[in-house]
Short mmCIF file of C-alpha atoms and ligand atoms in Angstrom, two decimals:
data_model
loop_
_atom_site.label_atom_id
_atom_site.label_comp_id
_atom_site.label_asym_id
_atom_site.label_seq_id
_atom_site.Cartn_x
_atom_site.Cartn_y
_atom_site.Cartn_z
CA MET I 1 29.49 -1.25 10.99
CA LYS I 2 27.48 -4.32 9.90
CA TYR I 3 23.96 -3.55 8.65
CA VAL I 4 21.46 -6.34 8.00
CA ILE I 5 18.07 -5.72 6.37
CA ILE I 6 15.28 -8.32 6.35
CA GLY I 7 13.17 -7.80 3.23
CA ASN I 8 13.97 -6.30 -0.15
CA SER I 9 11.18 -3.97 -1.16
CA ALA I 10 10.28 -0.27 -0.74
CA ALA I 11 11.41 0.09 2.90
CA SER I 12 14.59 -1.87 2.27
CA VAL I 13 15.63 0.19 -0.76
CA GLY I 14 14.91 3.37 1.22
CA ALA I 15 17.14 2.08 4.03
CA VAL I 16 20.04 1.21 1.72
CA GLU I 17 19.91 4.71 0.24
CA GLY I 18 19.61 6.24 3.71
CA ILE I 19 22.58 4.28 5.08
CA ARG I 20 24.78 5.10 2.09
CA LYS I 21 24.04 8.84 2.45
CA VAL I 22 25.81 8.66 5.80
CA ASP I 23 28.12 5.65 5.77
CA SER I 24 30.00 4.62 2.65
CA GLN I 25 32.12 2.01 4.45
CA GLY I 26 29.83 -0.30 6.45
CA THR I 27 28.71 -3.65 5.03
CA ILE I 28 25.04 -4.03 4.07
CA THR I 29 23.39 -7.44 3.74
CA VAL I 30 19.83 -7.61 2.38
CA ILE I 31 17.99 -10.90 2.93
CA SER I 32 15.00 -11.53 0.72
CA GLU I 33 12.57 -14.41 0.75
CA GLU I 34 11.53 -13.47 -2.77
CA PRO I 35 14.02 -14.45 -5.49
CA TYR I 36 13.99 -11.09 -7.29
CA GLN I 37 15.71 -7.75 -7.12
CA ALA I 38 13.35 -5.17 -5.60
CA TYR I 39 10.31 -4.68 -7.81
CA SER I 40 7.30 -2.40 -7.61
CA ARG I 41 4.59 -4.44 -5.90
CA PRO I 42 1.81 -2.03 -7.04
CA LEU I 43 2.59 -3.06 -10.63
CA ILE I 44 1.87 -6.79 -10.32
CA SER I 45 -1.68 -6.44 -11.65
CA TYR I 46 -0.37 -4.61 -14.73
CA TYR I 47 2.12 -7.46 -15.23
CA LEU I 48 -0.74 -9.97 -15.16
CA ALA I 49 -2.73 -7.83 -17.63
CA GLY I 50 0.31 -7.82 -19.97
CA LYS I 51 0.82 -4.05 -19.65
CA VAL I 52 4.34 -4.15 -18.16
CA ARG I 53 7.21 -6.59 -18.49
CA GLU I 54 9.12 -7.95 -15.51
CA GLU I 55 12.17 -5.82 -16.29
CA ASP I 56 10.00 -2.68 -16.29
CA MET I 57 8.90 -3.43 -12.72
CA TYR I 58 12.33 -3.19 -11.12
CA TYR I 59 12.39 -0.39 -8.57
CA ARG I 60 16.03 0.45 -9.19
CA ASP I 61 18.53 -0.23 -12.00
CA PRO I 62 19.98 -3.76 -11.99
CA ASP I 63 23.37 -2.40 -10.80
CA PHE I 64 21.76 -0.89 -7.65
CA TYR I 65 23.17 -3.55 -5.31
CA GLU I 66 26.65 -3.45 -6.75
CA ALA I 67 26.73 0.36 -6.86
CA ASN I 68 25.72 0.52 -3.18
CA ARG I 69 27.95 -2.41 -2.23
CA VAL I 70 25.02 -4.44 -0.96
CA LYS I 71 25.25 -8.18 -0.50
CA LEU I 72 21.84 -9.36 -1.66
CA LEU I 73 20.76 -12.84 -0.55
CA PRO I 74 17.72 -13.52 -2.80
CA GLY I 75 15.47 -16.50 -2.10
CA LYS I 76 16.63 -16.76 1.55
CA LYS I 77 14.33 -16.59 4.53
CA VAL I 78 15.24 -15.41 8.02
CA SER I 79 13.77 -17.84 10.56
CA ARG I 80 14.92 -16.19 13.78
CA ILE I 81 16.41 -13.03 15.26
CA ASP I 82 18.78 -13.52 18.20
CA SER I 83 18.93 -10.07 19.78
CA LEU I 84 21.42 -11.15 22.48
CA GLN I 85 23.94 -12.59 20.02
CA LYS I 86 23.00 -9.82 17.54
CA SER I 87 22.53 -12.25 14.67
CA VAL I 88 19.82 -13.55 12.37
CA LYS I 89 19.43 -17.18 11.40
CA LEU I 90 18.54 -18.21 7.88
CA GLU I 91 16.09 -21.08 7.41
CA GLU I 92 18.91 -23.19 6.00
CA GLY I 93 20.96 -22.72 9.18
CA GLN I 94 23.50 -19.95 8.49
CA ASP I 95 23.90 -17.16 11.09
CA ILE I 96 24.53 -13.59 10.00
CA GLU I 97 25.74 -11.05 12.55
CA TYR I 98 24.60 -7.45 12.70
CA ASP I 99 25.39 -4.24 14.52
CA ARG I 100 22.16 -2.63 13.28
CA LEU I 101 19.19 -4.60 12.01
CA LEU I 102 16.20 -3.34 10.01
CA LEU I 103 12.99 -5.33 9.93
CA ALA I 104 11.43 -4.49 6.55
CA ALA I 105 9.43 -7.70 6.27
CA GLY I 106 6.22 -6.02 5.06
CA SER I 107 2.86 -7.69 5.37
CA ARG I 108 1.23 -10.95 4.39
CA PRO I 109 -2.27 -11.55 3.01
CA PHE I 110 -4.94 -12.55 5.48
CA LEU I 111 -6.71 -15.88 4.95
CA PRO I 112 -10.29 -15.52 6.23
CA PRO I 113 -11.85 -18.40 8.18
CA VAL I 114 -13.77 -20.08 5.35
CA LYS I 115 -14.71 -23.74 5.75
CA GLY I 116 -12.69 -25.94 3.41
CA ILE I 117 -10.43 -23.15 2.08
CA GLU I 118 -7.19 -24.67 3.34
CA LYS I 119 -7.80 -27.75 1.19
CA GLN I 120 -8.43 -25.73 -1.96
CA ASN I 121 -6.21 -24.33 -4.60
CA TYR I 122 -6.67 -20.64 -3.83
CA HIS I 123 -4.27 -17.84 -4.72
CA PHE I 124 -3.19 -14.65 -3.02
CA PHE I 125 -2.49 -11.49 -5.03
CA ASN I 126 0.50 -10.10 -3.23
CA SER I 127 3.70 -10.98 -5.08
CA LEU I 128 5.17 -11.44 -8.52
CA ASN I 129 5.15 -15.20 -7.92
CA ASP I 130 1.42 -15.07 -7.08
CA VAL I 131 0.58 -13.43 -10.41
CA LYS I 132 2.93 -15.75 -12.32
CA GLU I 133 0.98 -18.73 -10.94
CA ILE I 134 -2.33 -17.10 -11.87
CA GLN I 135 -0.97 -16.31 -15.33
CA LYS I 136 -0.04 -19.98 -15.87
CA LYS I 137 -3.61 -21.03 -15.07
CA VAL I 138 -5.07 -18.38 -17.37
CA GLU I 139 -2.80 -19.48 -20.22
CA ALA I 140 -3.74 -23.13 -19.64
CA ASN I 141 -7.45 -22.19 -19.82
CA GLN I 142 -7.86 -23.24 -16.19
CA ALA I 143 -9.25 -19.89 -15.06
CA ALA I 144 -12.40 -19.33 -17.07
CA GLN I 145 -14.53 -18.19 -14.10
CA PRO I 146 -12.39 -16.26 -11.60
CA LEU I 147 -13.81 -15.37 -8.22
CA ILE I 148 -12.18 -12.74 -6.04
CA VAL I 149 -12.80 -12.69 -2.30
CA GLY I 150 -12.55 -9.06 -1.15
CA ALA I 151 -13.26 -5.76 -2.92
CA GLY I 152 -10.42 -3.72 -1.42
CA LEU I 153 -7.69 -2.09 -3.47
CA VAL I 154 -5.85 -5.36 -4.14
CA GLY I 155 -9.03 -7.27 -5.05
CA MET I 156 -10.07 -4.49 -7.45
CA LYS I 157 -6.65 -4.46 -9.10
CA ALA I 158 -6.89 -8.24 -9.56
CA ALA I 159 -10.42 -7.87 -10.98
CA GLU I 160 -9.32 -5.23 -13.47
CA ALA I 161 -6.34 -7.33 -14.66
CA LEU I 162 -8.40 -10.49 -15.18
CA SER I 163 -11.16 -8.53 -16.90
CA LEU I 164 -8.58 -6.97 -19.25
CA LEU I 165 -7.61 -10.56 -20.12
CA GLY I 166 -11.21 -11.09 -21.23
CA LEU I 167 -12.38 -13.17 -18.26
CA PRO I 168 -15.80 -12.81 -16.58
CA VAL I 169 -14.85 -11.81 -13.04
CA THR I 170 -17.03 -12.10 -9.92
CA VAL I 171 -16.09 -10.24 -6.73
CA VAL I 172 -17.56 -11.13 -3.33
CA GLU I 173 -17.39 -8.51 -0.58
CA LEU I 174 -18.66 -8.69 2.97
CA GLY I 175 -19.02 -4.91 3.27
CA SER I 176 -21.88 -2.94 1.74
CA HIS I 177 -19.63 -1.23 -0.83
CA ILE I 178 -16.36 -1.73 -2.65
CA LEU I 179 -13.01 -0.11 -1.72
CA GLY I 180 -14.26 0.34 1.83
CA SER I 181 -10.86 1.39 3.21
CA ILE I 182 -10.51 4.39 0.87
CA LEU I 183 -14.01 5.36 -0.33
CA SER I 184 -17.33 6.25 1.25
CA GLU I 185 -20.54 4.81 -0.15
CA VAL I 186 -21.50 7.26 -2.93
CA PRO I 187 -18.13 7.39 -4.73
CA ALA I 188 -17.78 3.62 -4.24
CA ARG I 189 -21.03 3.11 -6.19
CA ILE I 190 -19.70 5.32 -9.00
CA VAL I 191 -16.53 3.23 -9.26
CA GLN I 192 -18.54 0.01 -9.00
CA ARG I 193 -20.70 1.06 -11.97
CA LYS I 194 -17.56 1.81 -14.01
CA MET I 195 -16.26 -1.67 -13.26
CA GLU I 196 -19.62 -3.28 -14.02
CA GLU I 197 -19.53 -1.60 -17.44
CA HIS I 198 -16.45 -3.79 -18.05
CA GLY I 199 -18.32 -6.96 -17.15
CA ILE I 200 -17.23 -7.32 -13.51
CA ARG I 201 -20.00 -8.74 -11.31
CA PHE I 202 -20.25 -7.83 -7.62
CA ILE I 203 -21.86 -9.76 -4.79
CA LEU I 204 -21.90 -7.31 -1.88
CA GLY I 205 -22.87 -7.69 1.76
CA LYS I 206 -22.11 -11.41 1.77
CA SER I 207 -19.20 -13.47 2.94
CA VAL I 208 -17.88 -16.73 1.58
CA LYS I 209 -18.92 -19.42 4.06
CA GLU I 210 -17.62 -22.60 2.50
CA ILE I 211 -15.64 -23.87 -0.47
CA ALA I 212 -16.32 -27.38 -1.70
CA TRP I 213 -14.42 -29.32 -4.31
CA GLY I 214 -16.32 -30.46 -7.39
CA GLY I 215 -13.82 -31.55 -10.03
CA ASP I 216 -12.33 -28.70 -12.09
CA LEU I 217 -14.86 -26.29 -10.65
CA GLN I 218 -15.14 -25.32 -7.02
CA GLY I 219 -18.47 -24.51 -5.48
CA VAL I 220 -18.37 -21.44 -3.30
CA VAL I 221 -21.21 -21.09 -0.82
CA MET I 222 -22.11 -17.62 0.45
CA SER I 223 -23.35 -16.68 3.91
CA ASP I 224 -26.96 -16.67 2.59
CA GLY I 225 -26.65 -20.10 0.96
CA GLN I 226 -26.19 -18.77 -2.60
CA GLY I 227 -23.70 -20.82 -4.61
CA VAL I 228 -21.15 -19.65 -7.22
CA LEU I 229 -19.01 -21.89 -9.41
CA THR I 230 -15.41 -20.94 -10.03
CA ASP I 231 -12.15 -22.44 -11.23
CA LEU I 232 -9.89 -19.71 -9.82
CA ILE I 233 -10.22 -18.30 -6.31
CA ILE I 234 -8.19 -15.22 -5.44
CA VAL I 235 -8.20 -14.26 -1.77
CA ALA I 236 -7.76 -10.50 -1.33
CA ALA I 237 -9.16 -10.04 2.15
CA GLY I 238 -6.58 -7.58 3.48
CA VAL I 239 -3.05 -7.85 4.82
CA ARG I 240 -1.45 -8.16 8.24
CA SER I 241 2.02 -6.98 9.27
CA ARG I 242 4.51 -9.86 9.42
CA LEU I 243 5.27 -10.02 13.11
CA GLU I 244 6.47 -13.61 13.41
CA LEU I 245 10.15 -12.64 13.77
CA VAL I 246 9.52 -10.37 16.76
CA GLU I 247 7.18 -12.68 18.63
CA GLU I 248 9.95 -13.92 20.93
CA LEU I 249 11.68 -10.54 21.28
CA PRO I 250 11.07 -7.96 24.02
CA VAL I 251 9.65 -5.59 21.43
CA SER I 252 6.25 -3.84 21.75
CA ARG I 253 3.80 -4.46 19.00
CA ASN I 254 0.20 -3.80 18.23
CA ARG I 255 -0.98 -4.34 14.65
CA GLY I 256 2.58 -3.59 13.62
CA VAL I 257 5.91 -3.30 15.41
CA LYS I 258 5.95 -0.16 17.54
CA VAL I 259 8.69 2.30 16.63
CA ASN I 260 9.71 5.73 17.91
CA HIS I 261 10.19 8.80 15.68
CA TYR I 262 13.61 7.43 14.69
CA MET I 263 12.04 4.15 13.46
CA GLN I 264 13.70 2.34 16.34
CA THR I 265 11.95 -0.54 18.15
CA ASP I 266 12.27 -1.11 21.91
CA LEU I 267 15.64 -2.73 21.17
CA GLU I 268 18.03 0.06 20.26
CA ASN I 269 19.88 -1.87 17.54
CA ILE I 270 16.70 -3.06 15.83
CA TYR I 271 14.69 -0.75 13.59
CA ALA I 272 11.48 -1.38 11.65
CA ALA I 273 9.95 0.34 8.62
CA GLY I 274 7.19 -0.09 6.03
CA ASP I 275 4.11 -2.31 6.28
CA VAL I 276 5.58 -4.17 9.27
CA ALA I 277 5.82 -1.02 11.42
CA GLU I 278 3.45 1.38 13.12
CA GLY I 279 4.89 4.65 11.88
CA TRP I 280 3.71 8.19 12.59
CA ASP I 281 0.40 9.28 11.03
CA SER I 282 0.84 13.05 10.91
CA LEU I 283 -2.87 13.64 10.37
CA MET I 284 -4.29 11.37 13.06
CA GLU I 285 -1.34 12.19 15.31
CA GLU I 286 -0.84 8.58 16.31
CA ASN I 287 1.32 5.63 15.37
CA ARG I 288 -0.33 3.15 13.02
CA VAL I 289 0.37 0.95 10.02
CA ILE I 290 -0.20 2.92 6.79
CA PRO I 291 0.40 0.29 4.11
CA ILE I 292 1.43 2.44 1.16
CA TRP I 293 4.53 2.27 -1.03
CA PRO I 294 5.88 5.85 -0.70
CA GLY I 295 5.43 5.75 3.08
CA ALA I 296 7.42 2.49 3.28
CA TYR I 297 10.25 4.06 1.29
CA ARG I 298 10.26 7.22 3.44
CA GLN I 299 10.30 5.27 6.70
CA GLY I 300 13.07 2.98 5.43
CA HIS I 301 15.13 5.98 4.36
CA THR I 302 14.79 7.61 7.79
CA ALA I 303 15.61 4.30 9.50
CA GLY I 304 18.69 3.86 7.32
CA MET I 305 20.10 7.29 8.14
CA ASN I 306 19.50 6.73 11.86
CA MET I 307 21.03 3.24 11.76
CA ALA I 308 24.13 4.90 10.31
CA GLY I 309 24.38 7.31 13.23
CA LEU I 310 22.21 10.35 12.46
CA LYS I 311 19.32 11.37 14.69
CA ILE I 312 16.55 12.29 12.26
CA LYS I 313 12.86 12.21 13.10
CA ASP I 314 10.52 10.64 10.58
CA THR I 315 8.23 13.39 9.25
CA GLY I 316 5.31 10.98 9.23
CA GLY I 317 2.69 10.71 6.55
CA PHE I 318 -0.96 9.97 6.00
CA ALA I 319 -3.01 7.63 3.82
CA LEU I 320 -2.79 8.70 0.18
CA ASN I 321 -3.96 6.56 -2.72
CA SER I 322 -3.84 7.30 -6.41
CA ILE I 323 -5.19 4.62 -8.72
CA ALA I 324 -7.16 4.19 -11.90
CA PHE I 325 -9.45 1.40 -13.00
CA PHE I 326 -10.06 1.12 -16.75
CA GLY I 327 -8.69 4.64 -17.07
CA PHE I 328 -11.06 6.13 -14.47
CA SER I 329 -8.93 7.89 -11.86
CA ILE I 330 -9.37 7.84 -8.10
CA ILE I 331 -7.36 9.91 -5.64
CA THR I 332 -8.06 9.81 -1.93
CA ALA I 333 -6.13 11.23 0.98
CA GLY I 334 -6.46 11.45 4.72
CA VAL I 335 -9.77 10.83 6.40
CA PHE I 336 -12.86 10.14 4.30
CA GLU I 337 -15.65 9.93 6.87
CA ALA I 338 -16.69 12.57 9.39
CA ARG I 339 -16.72 11.14 12.91
CA GLU I 340 -16.81 14.12 15.24
CA GLY I 341 -19.24 17.03 15.62
CA ASN I 342 -16.75 19.63 14.44
CA GLU I 343 -16.20 17.73 11.19
CA GLU I 344 -18.03 18.73 8.04
CA ILE I 345 -18.41 17.11 4.61
CA MET I 346 -18.89 19.02 1.34
CA THR I 347 -19.67 17.06 -1.83
CA ARG I 348 -19.88 17.72 -5.57
CA GLU I 349 -21.88 14.76 -6.84
CA GLU I 350 -20.90 14.61 -10.49
CA PRO I 351 -20.20 10.97 -11.46
CA GLU I 352 -17.48 11.93 -13.95
CA ASN I 353 -15.96 14.57 -11.71
CA PHE I 354 -16.90 13.66 -8.13
CA LEU I 355 -15.35 15.49 -5.19
CA GLN I 356 -15.81 15.03 -1.47
CA LEU I 357 -14.00 17.18 1.07
CA ILE I 358 -13.87 16.53 4.81
CA PHE I 359 -13.02 19.41 7.14
CA ARG I 360 -12.35 19.65 10.84
CA ASP I 361 -12.60 23.18 12.21
CA ASN I 362 -12.36 24.45 8.61
CA ARG I 363 -9.09 22.65 7.97
CA LEU I 364 -9.06 20.00 5.26
CA LEU I 365 -8.76 16.53 6.78
CA GLY I 366 -9.27 14.40 3.69
CA PHE I 367 -10.72 14.21 0.19
CA ILE I 368 -12.00 11.79 -2.42
CA LYS I 369 -11.65 12.83 -6.04
CA LEU I 370 -12.90 10.76 -8.98
CA GLY I 371 -12.52 11.26 -12.72
CA GLU I 372 -10.68 14.53 -13.26
CA VAL I 373 -7.83 14.58 -10.74
CA ASP I 374 -5.62 17.43 -11.97
CA ARG I 375 -6.02 19.60 -8.90
CA ALA I 376 -5.54 16.86 -6.30
CA GLY I 377 -2.04 18.15 -5.46
CA ILE I 378 -3.40 21.34 -4.00
CA PHE I 379 -5.85 19.44 -1.74
CA THR I 380 -3.03 17.21 -0.49
CA TRP I 381 -0.99 20.31 0.24
CA LEU I 382 -3.87 21.93 2.17
CA ILE I 383 -4.12 18.79 4.33
CA LYS I 384 -0.39 18.50 4.87
CA GLU I 385 0.04 22.12 5.89
CA GLY I 386 -3.13 22.17 8.03
CA ILE I 387 -4.25 25.41 6.38
CA ASP I 388 -7.38 27.23 7.59
CA CYS I 389 -9.62 27.14 4.51
CA THR I 390 -12.34 29.48 5.84
CA PRO I 391 -11.80 32.31 3.30
CA PHE I 392 -11.99 30.05 0.24
CA LYS I 393 -13.71 26.89 1.52
CA GLU I 394 -16.83 27.16 -0.68
CA ARG I 395 -14.73 27.74 -3.79
CA LEU I 396 -12.86 24.45 -3.29
CA LEU I 397 -15.89 22.59 -4.67
CA ASN I 398 -15.90 24.61 -7.88
CA PRO I 399 -14.72 22.41 -10.82
CA ASP I 400 -12.62 25.37 -12.01
CA PHE I 401 -11.02 25.92 -8.62
CA CYS I 402 -7.37 26.86 -9.04
CA LEU I 403 -4.44 28.56 -7.42
CA LEU I 404 -5.87 32.02 -8.16
CA ASP I 405 -8.75 31.29 -5.76
CA LEU I 406 -6.33 31.21 -2.83
CA PRO I 407 -5.45 34.34 -0.85
CA ALA I 408 -2.27 35.97 -2.23
CA ALA I 409 -0.06 34.96 0.73
CA LEU I 410 -0.99 31.29 0.42
CA ARG I 411 -0.58 31.40 -3.34
CA LYS I 412 2.96 32.67 -2.89
CA GLU I 413 3.77 29.93 -0.41
CA ARG I 414 2.40 27.27 -2.73
CA MET I 415 4.34 28.58 -5.70
CA ARG I 416 7.52 28.53 -3.67
CA GLY I 417 7.01 24.76 -3.69
CA GLY I 418 7.45 24.77 -7.47
CA GLU I 419 3.76 24.97 -8.45
CA THR I 420 2.85 27.36 -11.23
CA VAL I 421 -0.47 28.95 -12.07
CA GLU I 422 -0.44 27.01 -15.36
CA SER I 423 0.20 23.68 -13.65
CA LEU I 424 -3.00 24.15 -11.67
CA GLY I 425 -5.06 24.82 -14.77
CA CYS I 426 -5.59 28.54 -14.11
CA ALA I 427 -4.10 29.89 -17.31
C1 LIG G 528 -1.44 -5.80 -5.53
C2 LIG G 528 -0.95 -4.64 -4.70
C3 LIG G 528 -1.14 -3.36 -5.16
C4 LIG G 528 -0.72 -2.26 -4.41
N1 LIG G 528 -0.90 -1.02 -4.91
C5 LIG G 528 -0.44 0.04 -4.23
C6 LIG G 528 -0.55 1.36 -4.78
O1 LIG G 528 -1.12 1.56 -5.87
N2 LIG G 528 -0.04 2.41 -4.07
C7 LIG G 528 0.58 2.22 -2.87
O2 LIG G 528 1.05 3.20 -2.29
N3 LIG G 528 0.70 0.98 -2.32
C8 LIG G 528 0.21 -0.09 -2.97
N4 LIG G 528 0.35 -1.34 -2.43
C9 LIG G 528 0.97 -1.48 -1.08
C10 LIG G 528 2.49 -1.45 -1.18
O3 LIG G 528 2.91 -2.37 -2.14
C11 LIG G 528 3.09 -1.77 0.19
O4 LIG G 528 2.69 -0.77 1.11
C12 LIG G 528 4.63 -1.83 0.11
O5 LIG G 528 5.03 -2.86 -0.76
C13 LIG G 528 5.24 -2.07 1.50
O6 LIG G 528 6.62 -2.17 1.34
P1 LIG G 528 7.52 -2.89 2.42
O7 LIG G 528 8.93 -2.65 2.00
O8 LIG G 528 7.12 -2.49 3.78
O9 LIG G 528 7.18 -4.45 2.35
P2 LIG G 528 6.81 -5.47 1.22
O10 LIG G 528 6.66 -4.82 -0.11
O11 LIG G 528 5.67 -6.27 1.73
O12 LIG G 528 8.10 -6.41 1.14
C14 LIG G 528 8.57 -7.13 2.23
C15 LIG G 528 9.53 -8.19 1.73
O13 LIG G 528 10.11 -8.86 2.85
C16 LIG G 528 10.20 -10.24 2.59
N5 LIG G 528 10.27 -10.97 3.86
C17 LIG G 528 9.33 -11.04 4.83
N6 LIG G 528 9.74 -11.84 5.84
C18 LIG G 528 10.96 -12.29 5.49
C19 LIG G 528 11.90 -13.15 6.11
N7 LIG G 528 11.63 -13.73 7.30
N8 LIG G 528 13.07 -13.42 5.49
C20 LIG G 528 13.34 -12.83 4.29
N9 LIG G 528 12.49 -12.00 3.64
C21 LIG G 528 11.32 -11.73 4.25
C22 LIG G 528 8.89 -10.51 1.85
O14 LIG G 528 8.95 -11.74 1.14
C23 LIG G 528 8.83 -9.30 0.93
O15 LIG G 528 9.54 -9.53 -0.27
C24 LIG G 528 -0.07 -2.46 -3.15
C25 LIG G 528 0.11 -3.77 -2.68
C26 LIG G 528 -0.32 -4.85 -3.44
C27 LIG G 528 -0.10 -6.25 -2.93
#
């Protein structure tokens, strides 16, 4: 069996490990546009801030490819998939045949329609190469006034890294609050204040309308006419699944490539996983792109096992983010805004220990937890298992809430999963 994988990141590594669980004989070729062995993309901001070295970012040991008998083609780009010939074409002309193909091409940053931007020297914040370029500018003192377009997770990680390097960072965001895809307004303001304490300046509710060249400094004009000078523009305005390779294929797609529970596209020999695919959201009970690292690995692993002949359904997942800015922790999971009448929000508004819980019919649908995050595991578990929280719902908001607050039967079930009373702070 000939396996070919396009991309070499979380989904790809998951697929290699999934294939090798089932098939030790088939050949695996991994084609990667990036010139590196798989590295942890979430760590690139820490690399820029000087907190991790490149070798600490590798997702697997350097002998991973050899040990799994993978032929890695680093720095090579696939330009076309020929589903009739069952082959992929590299940009430089070579054809590589497959029996089973996995599209693990991830996503690419979105460039918003800003007048003059295409002529300017802007940067994305998506790859190790992106941060290496930014690092060069910082070291050459060509990035004294960085401006970040977009206050999502990636923009905030870029802002933290540049601030840790001692630079005065400005962030422009069209929305009314930062981290709009994972936080509601009140907790977003708390995080914003924490970041402002570290010198980060926010311009909210405005978009960048135009960028004009003015020597070393670029003038950025906002939607209300306000101008900001900068010598480093980082565009962090969201990502889009990389669908270019399936555009000419008879494969359904929406925001991402549509897959069934086996991570298979409409073409039975072609699978898709990770940021490029619309996998199963077990909470929303629909297929959609959930661009998170562990989900990409899980989907890739399921795809790999199925490519090698098993018939295993992906368990699905839901949005789950765990991050910290300047040591202040944020964990969010599931849904964070009530949209239907039977949904209810309960909030503990302590800035250093904020908690927001969203319920539907007394079952936890999502939470936002800031500051102290020790007990977040139990909330994630309540969501995942769809547990009726009626008997202990009010107690969930208590800062001392712990395993002992659960009914005995639930407590037993939870502890079967390896949790101890001590690990939940009840001792
Ligand atoms: C700065 C940053 C911080 C993040 N932080 C977090 C976090 O804290 N937690 C979290 O869960 N997630 C985080 N994410 C998201 C997470 O990194 C992604 O969800 C994950 O990387 C998706 O993995 P993937 O394997 O689907 O694709 P990707 O990691 O996007 O990799 C796809 C690879 O395929 C290659 N490729 C694409 N097309 C071709 C082609 N035609 N030929 C050859 N190669 C190709 C690309 O170059 C790329 O190397 C972060 C992302 C960024 C950018």
